């Protein structure tokens, strides 16, 4: 991922969202804030990127 505003995607660490998935992280797409995704440990990251609408290359 590129850094800064020119990146195709970004990661923002936030306070507790009130969801405590055991062995997973919560992903929120800013373009669809009402749809949250729980990504378990060991998930296929290519599949997760596809669900988020991210292409295979984020250069």
mmJSON file of the N, C-alpha and C atoms, coordinates in Angstrom:
{"data_MODEL":{"atom_site":{
"group_PDB":["ATOM","ATOM","ATOM","ATOM","ATOM","ATOM","ATOM","ATOM","ATOM","ATOM","ATOM","ATOM","ATOM","ATOM","ATOM","ATOM","ATOM","ATOM","ATOM","ATOM","ATOM","ATOM","ATOM","ATOM","ATOM","ATOM","ATOM","ATOM","ATOM","ATOM","ATOM","ATOM","ATOM","ATOM","ATOM","ATOM","ATOM","ATOM","ATOM","ATOM","ATOM","ATOM","ATOM","ATOM","ATOM","ATOM","ATOM","ATOM","ATOM","ATOM","ATOM","ATOM","ATOM","ATOM","ATOM","ATOM","ATOM","ATOM","ATOM","ATOM","ATOM","ATOM","ATOM","ATOM","ATOM","ATOM","ATOM","ATOM","ATOM","ATOM","ATOM","ATOM","ATOM","ATOM","ATOM","ATOM","ATOM","ATOM","ATOM","ATOM","ATOM","ATOM","ATOM","ATOM","ATOM","ATOM","ATOM","ATOM","ATOM","ATOM","ATOM","ATOM","ATOM","ATOM","ATOM","ATOM","ATOM","ATOM","ATOM","ATOM","ATOM","ATOM","ATOM","ATOM","ATOM","ATOM","ATOM","ATOM","ATOM","ATOM","ATOM","ATOM","ATOM","ATOM","ATOM","ATOM","ATOM","ATOM","ATOM","ATOM","ATOM","ATOM","ATOM","ATOM","ATOM","ATOM","ATOM","ATOM","ATOM","ATOM","ATOM","ATOM","ATOM","ATOM","ATOM","ATOM","ATOM","ATOM","ATOM","ATOM","ATOM","ATOM","ATOM","ATOM","ATOM","ATOM","ATOM","ATOM","ATOM","ATOM","ATOM","ATOM","ATOM","ATOM","ATOM","ATOM","ATOM","ATOM","ATOM","ATOM","ATOM","ATOM","ATOM","ATOM","ATOM","ATOM","ATOM","ATOM","ATOM","ATOM","ATOM","ATOM","ATOM","ATOM","ATOM","ATOM","ATOM"],
"id":[1,2,3,4,5,6,7,8,9,10,11,12,13,14,15,16,17,18,19,20,21,22,23,24,25,26,27,28,29,30,31,32,33,34,35,36,37,38,39,40,41,42,43,44,45,46,47,48,49,50,51,52,53,54,55,56,57,58,59,60,61,62,63,64,65,66,67,68,69,70,71,72,73,74,75,76,77,78,79,80,81,82,83,84,85,86,87,88,89,90,91,92,93,94,95,96,97,98,99,100,101,102,103,104,105,106,107,108,109,110,111,112,113,114,115,116,117,118,119,120,121,122,123,124,125,126,127,128,129,130,131,132,133,134,135,136,137,138,139,140,141,142,143,144,145,146,147,148,149,150,151,152,153,154,155,156,157,158,159,160,161,162,163,164,165,166,167,168,169,170,171,172,173,174,175,176,177],
"type_symbol":["N","C","C","N","C","C","N","C","C","N","C","C","N","C","C","N","C","C","N","C","C","N","C","C","N","C","C","N","C","C","N","C","C","N","C","C","N","C","C","N","C","C","N","C","C","N","C","C","N","C","C","N","C","C","N","C","C","N","C","C","N","C","C","N","C","C","N","C","C","N","C","C","N","C","C","N","C","C","N","C","C","N","C","C","N","C","C","N","C","C","N","C","C","N","C","C","N","C","C","N","C","C","N","C","C","N","C","C","N","C","C","N","C","C","N","C","C","N","C","C","N","C","C","N","C","C","N","C","C","N","C","C","N","C","C","N","C","C","N","C","C","N","C","C","N","C","C","N","C","C","N","C","C","N","C","C","N","C","C","N","C","C","N","C","C","N","C","C","N","C","C","N","C","C","N","C","C"],
"label_atom_id":["N","CA","C","N","CA","C","N","CA","C","N","CA","C","N","CA","C","N","CA","C","N","CA","C","N","CA","C","N","CA","C","N","CA","C","N","CA","C","N","CA","C","N","CA","C","N","CA","C","N","CA","C","N","CA","C","N","CA","C","N","CA","C","N","CA","C","N","CA","C","N","CA","C","N","CA","C","N","CA","C","N","CA","C","N","CA","C","N","CA","C","N","CA","C","N","CA","C","N","CA","C","N","CA","C","N","CA","C","N","CA","C","N","CA","C","N","CA","C","N","CA","C","N","CA","C","N","CA","C","N","CA","C","N","CA","C","N","CA","C","N","CA","C","N","CA","C","N","CA","C","N","CA","C","N","CA","C","N","CA","C","N","CA","C","N","CA","C","N","CA","C","N","CA","C","N","CA","C","N","CA","C","N","CA","C","N","CA","C","N","CA","C","N","CA","C","N","CA","C","N","CA","C","N","CA","C"],
"label_alt_id":[null,null,null,null,null,null,null,null,null,null,null,null,null,null,null,null,null,null,null,null,null,null,null,null,null,null,null,null,null,null,null,null,null,null,null,null,null,null,null,null,null,null,null,null,null,null,null,null,null,null,null,null,null,null,null,null,null,null,null,null,null,null,null,null,null,null,null,null,null,null,null,null,null,null,null,null,null,null,null,null,null,null,null,null,null,null,null,null,null,null,null,null,null,null,null,null,null,null,null,null,null,null,null,null,null,null,null,null,null,null,null,null,null,null,null,null,null,null,null,null,null,null,null,null,null,null,null,null,null,null,null,null,null,null,null,null,null,null,null,null,null,null,null,null,null,null,null,null,null,null,null,null,null,null,null,null,null,null,null,null,null,null,null,null,null,null,null,null,null,null,null,null,null,null,null,null,null],
"label_comp_id":["UNK","UNK","UNK","UNK","UNK","UNK","UNK","UNK","UNK","UNK","UNK","UNK","UNK","UNK","UNK","UNK","UNK","UNK","UNK","UNK","UNK","UNK","UNK","UNK","UNK","UNK","UNK","UNK","UNK","UNK","UNK","UNK","UNK","UNK","UNK","UNK","UNK","UNK","UNK","UNK","UNK","UNK","UNK","UNK","UNK","UNK","UNK","UNK","UNK","UNK","UNK","UNK","UNK","UNK","UNK","UNK","UNK","UNK","UNK","UNK","UNK","UNK","UNK","UNK","UNK","UNK","UNK","UNK","UNK","UNK","UNK","UNK","UNK","UNK","UNK","UNK","UNK","UNK","UNK","UNK","UNK","UNK","UNK","UNK","UNK","UNK","UNK","UNK","UNK","UNK","UNK","UNK","UNK","UNK","UNK","UNK","UNK","UNK","UNK","UNK","UNK","UNK","UNK","UNK","UNK","UNK","UNK","UNK","UNK","UNK","UNK","UNK","UNK","UNK","UNK","UNK","UNK","UNK","UNK","UNK","UNK","UNK","UNK","UNK","UNK","UNK","UNK","UNK","UNK","UNK","UNK","UNK","UNK","UNK","UNK","UNK","UNK","UNK","UNK","UNK","UNK","UNK","UNK","UNK","UNK","UNK","UNK","UNK","UNK","UNK","UNK","UNK","UNK","UNK","UNK","UNK","UNK","UNK","UNK","UNK","UNK","UNK","UNK","UNK","UNK","UNK","UNK","UNK","UNK","UNK","UNK","UNK","UNK","UNK","UNK","UNK","UNK"],
"label_asym_id":["A","A","A","A","A","A","A","A","A","A","A","A","A","A","A","A","A","A","A","A","A","A","A","A","A","A","A","A","A","A","A","A","A","A","A","A","A","A","A","A","A","A","A","A","A","A","A","A","A","A","A","A","A","A","A","A","A","A","A","A","A","A","A","A","A","A","A","A","A","A","A","A","A","A","A","A","A","A","A","A","A","A","A","A","A","A","A","A","A","A","A","A","A","A","A","A","A","A","A","A","A","A","A","A","A","A","A","A","A","A","A","A","A","A","A","A","A","A","A","A","A","A","A","A","A","A","A","A","A","A","A","A","A","A","A","A","A","A","A","A","A","A","A","A","A","A","A","A","A","A","A","A","A","A","A","A","A","A","A","A","A","A","A","A","A","A","A","A","A","A","A","A","A","A","A","A","A"],
"label_entity_id":["1","1","1","1","1","1","1","1","1","1","1","1","1","1","1","1","1","1","1","1","1","1","1","1","1","1","1","1","1","1","1","1","1","1","1","1","1","1","1","1","1","1","1","1","1","1","1","1","1","1","1","1","1","1","1","1","1","1","1","1","1","1","1","1","1","1","1","1","1","1","1","1","1","1","1","1","1","1","1","1","1","1","1","1","1","1","1","1","1","1","1","1","1","1","1","1","1","1","1","1","1","1","1","1","1","1","1","1","1","1","1","1","1","1","1","1","1","1","1","1","1","1","1","1","1","1","1","1","1","1","1","1","1","1","1","1","1","1","1","1","1","1","1","1","1","1","1","1","1","1","1","1","1","1","1","1","1","1","1","1","1","1","1","1","1","1","1","1","1","1","1","1","1","1","1","1","1"],
"label_seq_id":[1,1,1,2,2,2,3,3,3,4,4,4,5,5,5,6,6,6,7,7,7,8,8,8,9,9,9,10,10,10,11,11,11,12,12,12,13,13,13,14,14,14,15,15,15,16,16,16,17,17,17,18,18,18,19,19,19,20,20,20,21,21,21,22,22,22,23,23,23,24,24,24,25,25,25,26,26,26,27,27,27,28,28,28,29,29,29,30,30,30,31,31,31,32,32,32,33,33,33,34,34,34,35,35,35,36,36,36,37,37,37,38,38,38,39,39,39,40,40,40,41,41,41,42,42,42,43,43,43,44,44,44,45,45,45,46,46,46,47,47,47,48,48,48,49,49,49,50,50,50,51,51,51,52,52,52,53,53,53,54,54,54,55,55,55,56,56,56,57,57,57,58,58,58,59,59,59],
"pdbx_PDB_ins_code":[null,null,null,null,null,null,null,null,null,null,null,null,null,null,null,null,null,null,null,null,null,null,null,null,null,null,null,null,null,null,null,null,null,null,null,null,null,null,null,null,null,null,null,null,null,null,null,null,null,null,null,null,null,null,null,null,null,null,null,null,null,null,null,null,null,null,null,null,null,null,null,null,null,null,null,null,null,null,null,null,null,null,null,null,null,null,null,null,null,null,null,null,null,null,null,null,null,null,null,null,null,null,null,null,null,null,null,null,null,null,null,null,null,null,null,null,null,null,null,null,null,null,null,null,null,null,null,null,null,null,null,null,null,null,null,null,null,null,null,null,null,null,null,null,null,null,null,null,null,null,null,null,null,null,null,null,null,null,null,null,null,null,null,null,null,null,null,null,null,null,null,null,null,null,null,null,null],
"Cartn_x":[0.832,0.0,0.872,0.484,1.179,0.76,1.625,1.309,0.638,-0.144,-0.768,-2.058,-2.509,-3.802,-3.829,-2.688,-2.659,-2.771,-2.809,-2.912,-4.295,-4.356,-5.633,-6.467,-5.802,-6.489,-5.653,-6.276,-5.555,-6.039,-5.25,-5.604,-5.617,-6.724,-6.874,-7.218,-6.409,-6.685,-7.608,-8.704,-9.7,-9.953,-10.702,-11.116,-12.081,-12.505,-13.406,-14.681,-15.066,-16.297,-17.469,-17.225,-18.28,-18.464,-17.565,-17.589,-16.297,-16.397,-15.202,-15.101,-14.739,-14.662,-13.441,-13.664,-12.553,-11.744,-10.454,-9.58,-9.83,-10.375,-10.674,-10.506,-10.566,-10.576,-11.823,-12.248,-13.406,-12.921,-13.472,-13.103,-14.333,-14.168,-15.25,-14.781,-15.497,-15.208,-15.851,-15.062,-15.576,-16.664,-16.67,-17.713,-19.012,-18.952,-20.142,-20.09,-20.22,-20.026,-21.057,-22.165,-23.179,-22.909,-21.911,-21.577,-20.214,-20.209,-18.967,-18.606,-17.322,-16.853,-15.939,-16.163,-15.275,-14.314,-13.031,-12.005,-11.263,-11.468,-10.815,-9.329,-8.596,-7.173,-6.999,-6.049,-5.78,-6.656,-7.477,-8.366,-7.555,-8.137,-7.514,-7.589,-6.457,-6.449,-6.817,-6.562,-6.998,-8.522,-9.168,-10.63,-11.185,-10.553,-10.985,-10.846,-9.713,-9.504,-10.562,-10.908,-11.947,-13.296,-13.641,-14.911,-14.957,-13.791,-13.724,-13.614,-13.547,-13.458,-12.064,-11.059,-9.676,-9.1,-8.364,-7.751,-6.594,-6.069,-4.967,-3.68,-3.465,-2.253,-2.646,-2.135,-2.485,-1.346,-0.531,0.624,0.174],
"Cartn_y":[-1.182,0.0,1.239,2.209,3.493,4.227,5.097,5.864,7.177,7.694,9.001,8.935,10.096,10.22,9.615,9.359,8.826,7.31,6.666,5.213,4.743,3.555,2.975,2.538,2.257,1.834,2.283,2.318,2.712,1.923,1.915,1.239,2.286,2.34,3.292,2.507,2.644,1.985,2.892,2.329,3.113,2.49,3.205,2.677,1.517,0.938,-0.206,0.122,-0.786,-0.62,-1.338,-1.949,-2.683,-4.09,-4.518,-5.872,-6.531,-7.673,-8.353,-9.741,-9.802,-11.119,-11.894,-13.07,-13.896,-14.402,-14.067,-14.546,-13.896,-12.675,-11.987,-10.482,-9.762,-8.301,-7.809,-6.612,-5.996,-5.04,-5.173,-4.313,-3.517,-2.202,-1.329,-0.586,-0.758,-0.051,1.33,2.388,3.75,4.093,3.446,3.726,2.997,2.011,1.268,1.091,2.178,2.098,1.246,0.943,0.111,-1.374,-1.752,-3.158,-3.454,-4.19,-4.551,-5.983,-6.26,-7.594,-8.081,-9.31,-9.933,-10.823,-10.558,-11.31,-12.178,-13.503,-14.385,-14.561,-14.926,-15.222,-16.313,-16.13,-17.111,-16.974,-15.926,-15.733,-15.497,-15.852,-15.613,-14.113,-13.43,-11.973,-11.525,-12.347,-12.007,-11.986,-12.929,-12.968,-11.768,-11.416,-10.249,-8.987,-8.836,-7.668,-7.617,-8.76,-8.805,-8.375,-8.815,-8.416,-6.92,-6.324,-4.885,-4.07,-4.752,-4.043,-3.551,-4.146,-3.763,-4.682,-4.115,-4.909,-5.727,-6.633,-7.479,-6.709,-5.607,-4.808,-3.444,-3.082,-1.802,-0.806,-0.919,-0.027,1.363],
"Cartn_z":[0.0,0.0,0.0,-0.789,-0.747,0.515,0.98,2.177,1.798,2.724,2.532,1.734,1.322,0.653,-0.741,-1.346,-2.707,-2.751,-1.61,-1.559,-1.99,-2.57,-2.994,-1.8,-0.69,0.525,1.711,2.855,4.057,5.249,6.278,7.517,8.616,9.339,10.428,11.684,12.703,13.969,14.772,15.273,16.001,17.371,18.173,19.474,19.266,20.335,20.306,19.532,18.629,17.858,18.521,19.66,20.349,19.806,18.944,18.399,18.848,19.478,19.978,19.356,18.075,17.427,17.911,18.395,18.886,17.691,17.661,16.598,15.254,15.247,13.987,14.181,13.083,13.124,12.41,12.751,12.12,11.046,9.839,8.716,8.308,8.187,7.753,6.513,5.407,4.159,4.272,4.158,4.328,3.318,2.161,1.172,1.5,2.422,2.861,4.378,5.133,6.581,7.314,6.694,7.333,7.209,6.414,6.193,6.812,7.89,8.564,8.215,8.125,7.793,8.917,9.364,10.335,9.562,9.695,8.972,9.983,9.903,10.865,10.579,11.601,11.453,10.404,9.504,8.458,7.231,7.169,6.017,4.746,3.614,2.308,2.028,2.098,1.955,0.55,-0.463,-1.817,-1.89,-1.217,-1.187,-0.424,0.682,1.458,0.618,-0.066,-0.932,-2.023,-2.591,-3.613,-3.075,-1.869,-1.259,-0.982,-0.749,-0.491,-1.774,-2.91,-4.187,-4.509,-3.881,-4.139,-5.205,-6.134,-7.187,-6.659,-7.48,-7.04,-6.775,-7.466,-7.262,-6.732,-5.567,-4.948,-5.07,-6.095,-6.258,-6.502],
"occupancy":[1.0,1.0,1.0,1.0,1.0,1.0,1.0,1.0,1.0,1.0,1.0,1.0,1.0,1.0,1.0,1.0,1.0,1.0,1.0,1.0,1.0,1.0,1.0,1.0,1.0,1.0,1.0,1.0,1.0,1.0,1.0,1.0,1.0,1.0,1.0,1.0,1.0,1.0,1.0,1.0,1.0,1.0,1.0,1.0,1.0,1.0,1.0,1.0,1.0,1.0,1.0,1.0,1.0,1.0,1.0,1.0,1.0,1.0,1.0,1.0,1.0,1.0,1.0,1.0,1.0,1.0,1.0,1.0,1.0,1.0,1.0,1.0,1.0,1.0,1.0,1.0,1.0,1.0,1.0,1.0,1.0,1.0,1.0,1.0,1.0,1.0,1.0,1.0,1.0,1.0,1.0,1.0,1.0,1.0,1.0,1.0,1.0,1.0,1.0,1.0,1.0,1.0,1.0,1.0,1.0,1.0,1.0,1.0,1.0,1.0,1.0,1.0,1.0,1.0,1.0,1.0,1.0,1.0,1.0,1.0,1.0,1.0,1.0,1.0,1.0,1.0,1.0,1.0,1.0,1.0,1.0,1.0,1.0,1.0,1.0,1.0,1.0,1.0,1.0,1.0,1.0,1.0,1.0,1.0,1.0,1.0,1.0,1.0,1.0,1.0,1.0,1.0,1.0,1.0,1.0,1.0,1.0,1.0,1.0,1.0,1.0,1.0,1.0,1.0,1.0,1.0,1.0,1.0,1.0,1.0,1.0,1.0,1.0,1.0,1.0,1.0,1.0],
"B_iso_or_equiv":[0.0,0.0,0.0,0.0,0.0,0.0,0.0,0.0,0.0,0.0,0.0,0.0,0.0,0.0,0.0,0.0,0.0,0.0,0.0,0.0,0.0,0.0,0.0,0.0,0.0,0.0,0.0,0.0,0.0,0.0,0.0,0.0,0.0,0.0,0.0,0.0,0.0,0.0,0.0,0.0,0.0,0.0,0.0,0.0,0.0,0.0,0.0,0.0,0.0,0.0,0.0,0.0,0.0,0.0,0.0,0.0,0.0,0.0,0.0,0.0,0.0,0.0,0.0,0.0,0.0,0.0,0.0,0.0,0.0,0.0,0.0,0.0,0.0,0.0,0.0,0.0,0.0,0.0,0.0,0.0,0.0,0.0,0.0,0.0,0.0,0.0,0.0,0.0,0.0,0.0,0.0,0.0,0.0,0.0,0.0,0.0,0.0,0.0,0.0,0.0,0.0,0.0,0.0,0.0,0.0,0.0,0.0,0.0,0.0,0.0,0.0,0.0,0.0,0.0,0.0,0.0,0.0,0.0,0.0,0.0,0.0,0.0,0.0,0.0,0.0,0.0,0.0,0.0,0.0,0.0,0.0,0.0,0.0,0.0,0.0,0.0,0.0,0.0,0.0,0.0,0.0,0.0,0.0,0.0,0.0,0.0,0.0,0.0,0.0,0.0,0.0,0.0,0.0,0.0,0.0,0.0,0.0,0.0,0.0,0.0,0.0,0.0,0.0,0.0,0.0,0.0,0.0,0.0,0.0,0.0,0.0,0.0,0.0,0.0,0.0,0.0,0.0],
"pdbx_formal_charge":[null,null,null,null,null,null,null,null,null,null,null,null,null,null,null,null,null,null,null,null,null,null,null,null,null,null,null,null,null,null,null,null,null,null,null,null,null,null,null,null,null,null,null,null,null,null,null,null,null,null,null,null,null,null,null,null,null,null,null,null,null,null,null,null,null,null,null,null,null,null,null,null,null,null,null,null,null,null,null,null,null,null,null,null,null,null,null,null,null,null,null,null,null,null,null,null,null,null,null,null,null,null,null,null,null,null,null,null,null,null,null,null,null,null,null,null,null,null,null,null,null,null,null,null,null,null,null,null,null,null,null,null,null,null,null,null,null,null,null,null,null,null,null,null,null,null,null,null,null,null,null,null,null,null,null,null,null,null,null,null,null,null,null,null,null,null,null,null,null,null,null,null,null,null,null,null,null],
"auth_seq_id":[1,1,1,2,2,2,3,3,3,4,4,4,5,5,5,6,6,6,7,7,7,8,8,8,9,9,9,10,10,10,11,11,11,12,12,12,13,13,13,14,14,14,15,15,15,16,16,16,17,17,17,18,18,18,19,19,19,20,20,20,21,21,21,22,22,22,23,23,23,24,24,24,25,25,25,26,26,26,27,27,27,28,28,28,29,29,29,30,30,30,31,31,31,32,32,32,33,33,33,34,34,34,35,35,35,36,36,36,37,37,37,38,38,38,39,39,39,40,40,40,41,41,41,42,42,42,43,43,43,44,44,44,45,45,45,46,46,46,47,47,47,48,48,48,49,49,49,50,50,50,51,51,51,52,52,52,53,53,53,54,54,54,55,55,55,56,56,56,57,57,57,58,58,58,59,59,59],
"auth_comp_id":["UNK","UNK","UNK","UNK","UNK","UNK","UNK","UNK","UNK","UNK","UNK","UNK","UNK","UNK","UNK","UNK","UNK","UNK","UNK","UNK","UNK","UNK","UNK","UNK","UNK","UNK","UNK","UNK","UNK","UNK","UNK","UNK","UNK","UNK","UNK","UNK","UNK","UNK","UNK","UNK","UNK","UNK","UNK","UNK","UNK","UNK","UNK","UNK","UNK","UNK","UNK","UNK","UNK","UNK","UNK","UNK","UNK","UNK","UNK","UNK","UNK","UNK","UNK","UNK","UNK","UNK","UNK","UNK","UNK","UNK","UNK","UNK","UNK","UNK","UNK","UNK","UNK","UNK","UNK","UNK","UNK","UNK","UNK","UNK","UNK","UNK","UNK","UNK","UNK","UNK","UNK","UNK","UNK","UNK","UNK","UNK","UNK","UNK","UNK","UNK","UNK","UNK","UNK","UNK","UNK","UNK","UNK","UNK","UNK","UNK","UNK","UNK","UNK","UNK","UNK","UNK","UNK","UNK","UNK","UNK","UNK","UNK","UNK","UNK","UNK","UNK","UNK","UNK","UNK","UNK","UNK","UNK","UNK","UNK","UNK","UNK","UNK","UNK","UNK","UNK","UNK","UNK","UNK","UNK","UNK","UNK","UNK","UNK","UNK","UNK","UNK","UNK","UNK","UNK","UNK","UNK","UNK","UNK","UNK","UNK","UNK","UNK","UNK","UNK","UNK","UNK","UNK","UNK","UNK","UNK","UNK","UNK","UNK","UNK","UNK","UNK","UNK"],
"auth_asym_id":["A","A","A","A","A","A","A","A","A","A","A","A","A","A","A","A","A","A","A","A","A","A","A","A","A","A","A","A","A","A","A","A","A","A","A","A","A","A","A","A","A","A","A","A","A","A","A","A","A","A","A","A","A","A","A","A","A","A","A","A","A","A","A","A","A","A","A","A","A","A","A","A","A","A","A","A","A","A","A","A","A","A","A","A","A","A","A","A","A","A","A","A","A","A","A","A","A","A","A","A","A","A","A","A","A","A","A","A","A","A","A","A","A","A","A","A","A","A","A","A","A","A","A","A","A","A","A","A","A","A","A","A","A","A","A","A","A","A","A","A","A","A","A","A","A","A","A","A","A","A","A","A","A","A","A","A","A","A","A","A","A","A","A","A","A","A","A","A","A","A","A","A","A","A","A","A","A"],
"auth_atom_id":["N","CA","C","N","CA","C","N","CA","C","N","CA","C","N","CA","C","N","CA","C","N","CA","C","N","CA","C","N","CA","C","N","CA","C","N","CA","C","N","CA","C","N","CA","C","N","CA","C","N","CA","C","N","CA","C","N","CA","C","N","CA","C","N","CA","C","N","CA","C","N","CA","C","N","CA","C","N","CA","C","N","CA","C","N","CA","C","N","CA","C","N","CA","C","N","CA","C","N","CA","C","N","CA","C","N","CA","C","N","CA","C","N","CA","C","N","CA","C","N","CA","C","N","CA","C","N","CA","C","N","CA","C","N","CA","C","N","CA","C","N","CA","C","N","CA","C","N","CA","C","N","CA","C","N","CA","C","N","CA","C","N","CA","C","N","CA","C","N","CA","C","N","CA","C","N","CA","C","N","CA","C","N","CA","C","N","CA","C","N","CA","C","N","CA","C","N","CA","C","N","CA","C","N","CA","C"],
"pdbx_PDB_model_num":[1,1,1,1,1,1,1,1,1,1,1,1,1,1,1,1,1,1,1,1,1,1,1,1,1,1,1,1,1,1,1,1,1,1,1,1,1,1,1,1,1,1,1,1,1,1,1,1,1,1,1,1,1,1,1,1,1,1,1,1,1,1,1,1,1,1,1,1,1,1,1,1,1,1,1,1,1,1,1,1,1,1,1,1,1,1,1,1,1,1,1,1,1,1,1,1,1,1,1,1,1,1,1,1,1,1,1,1,1,1,1,1,1,1,1,1,1,1,1,1,1,1,1,1,1,1,1,1,1,1,1,1,1,1,1,1,1,1,1,1,1,1,1,1,1,1,1,1,1,1,1,1,1,1,1,1,1,1,1,1,1,1,1,1,1,1,1,1,1,1,1,1,1,1,1,1,1]
}}}
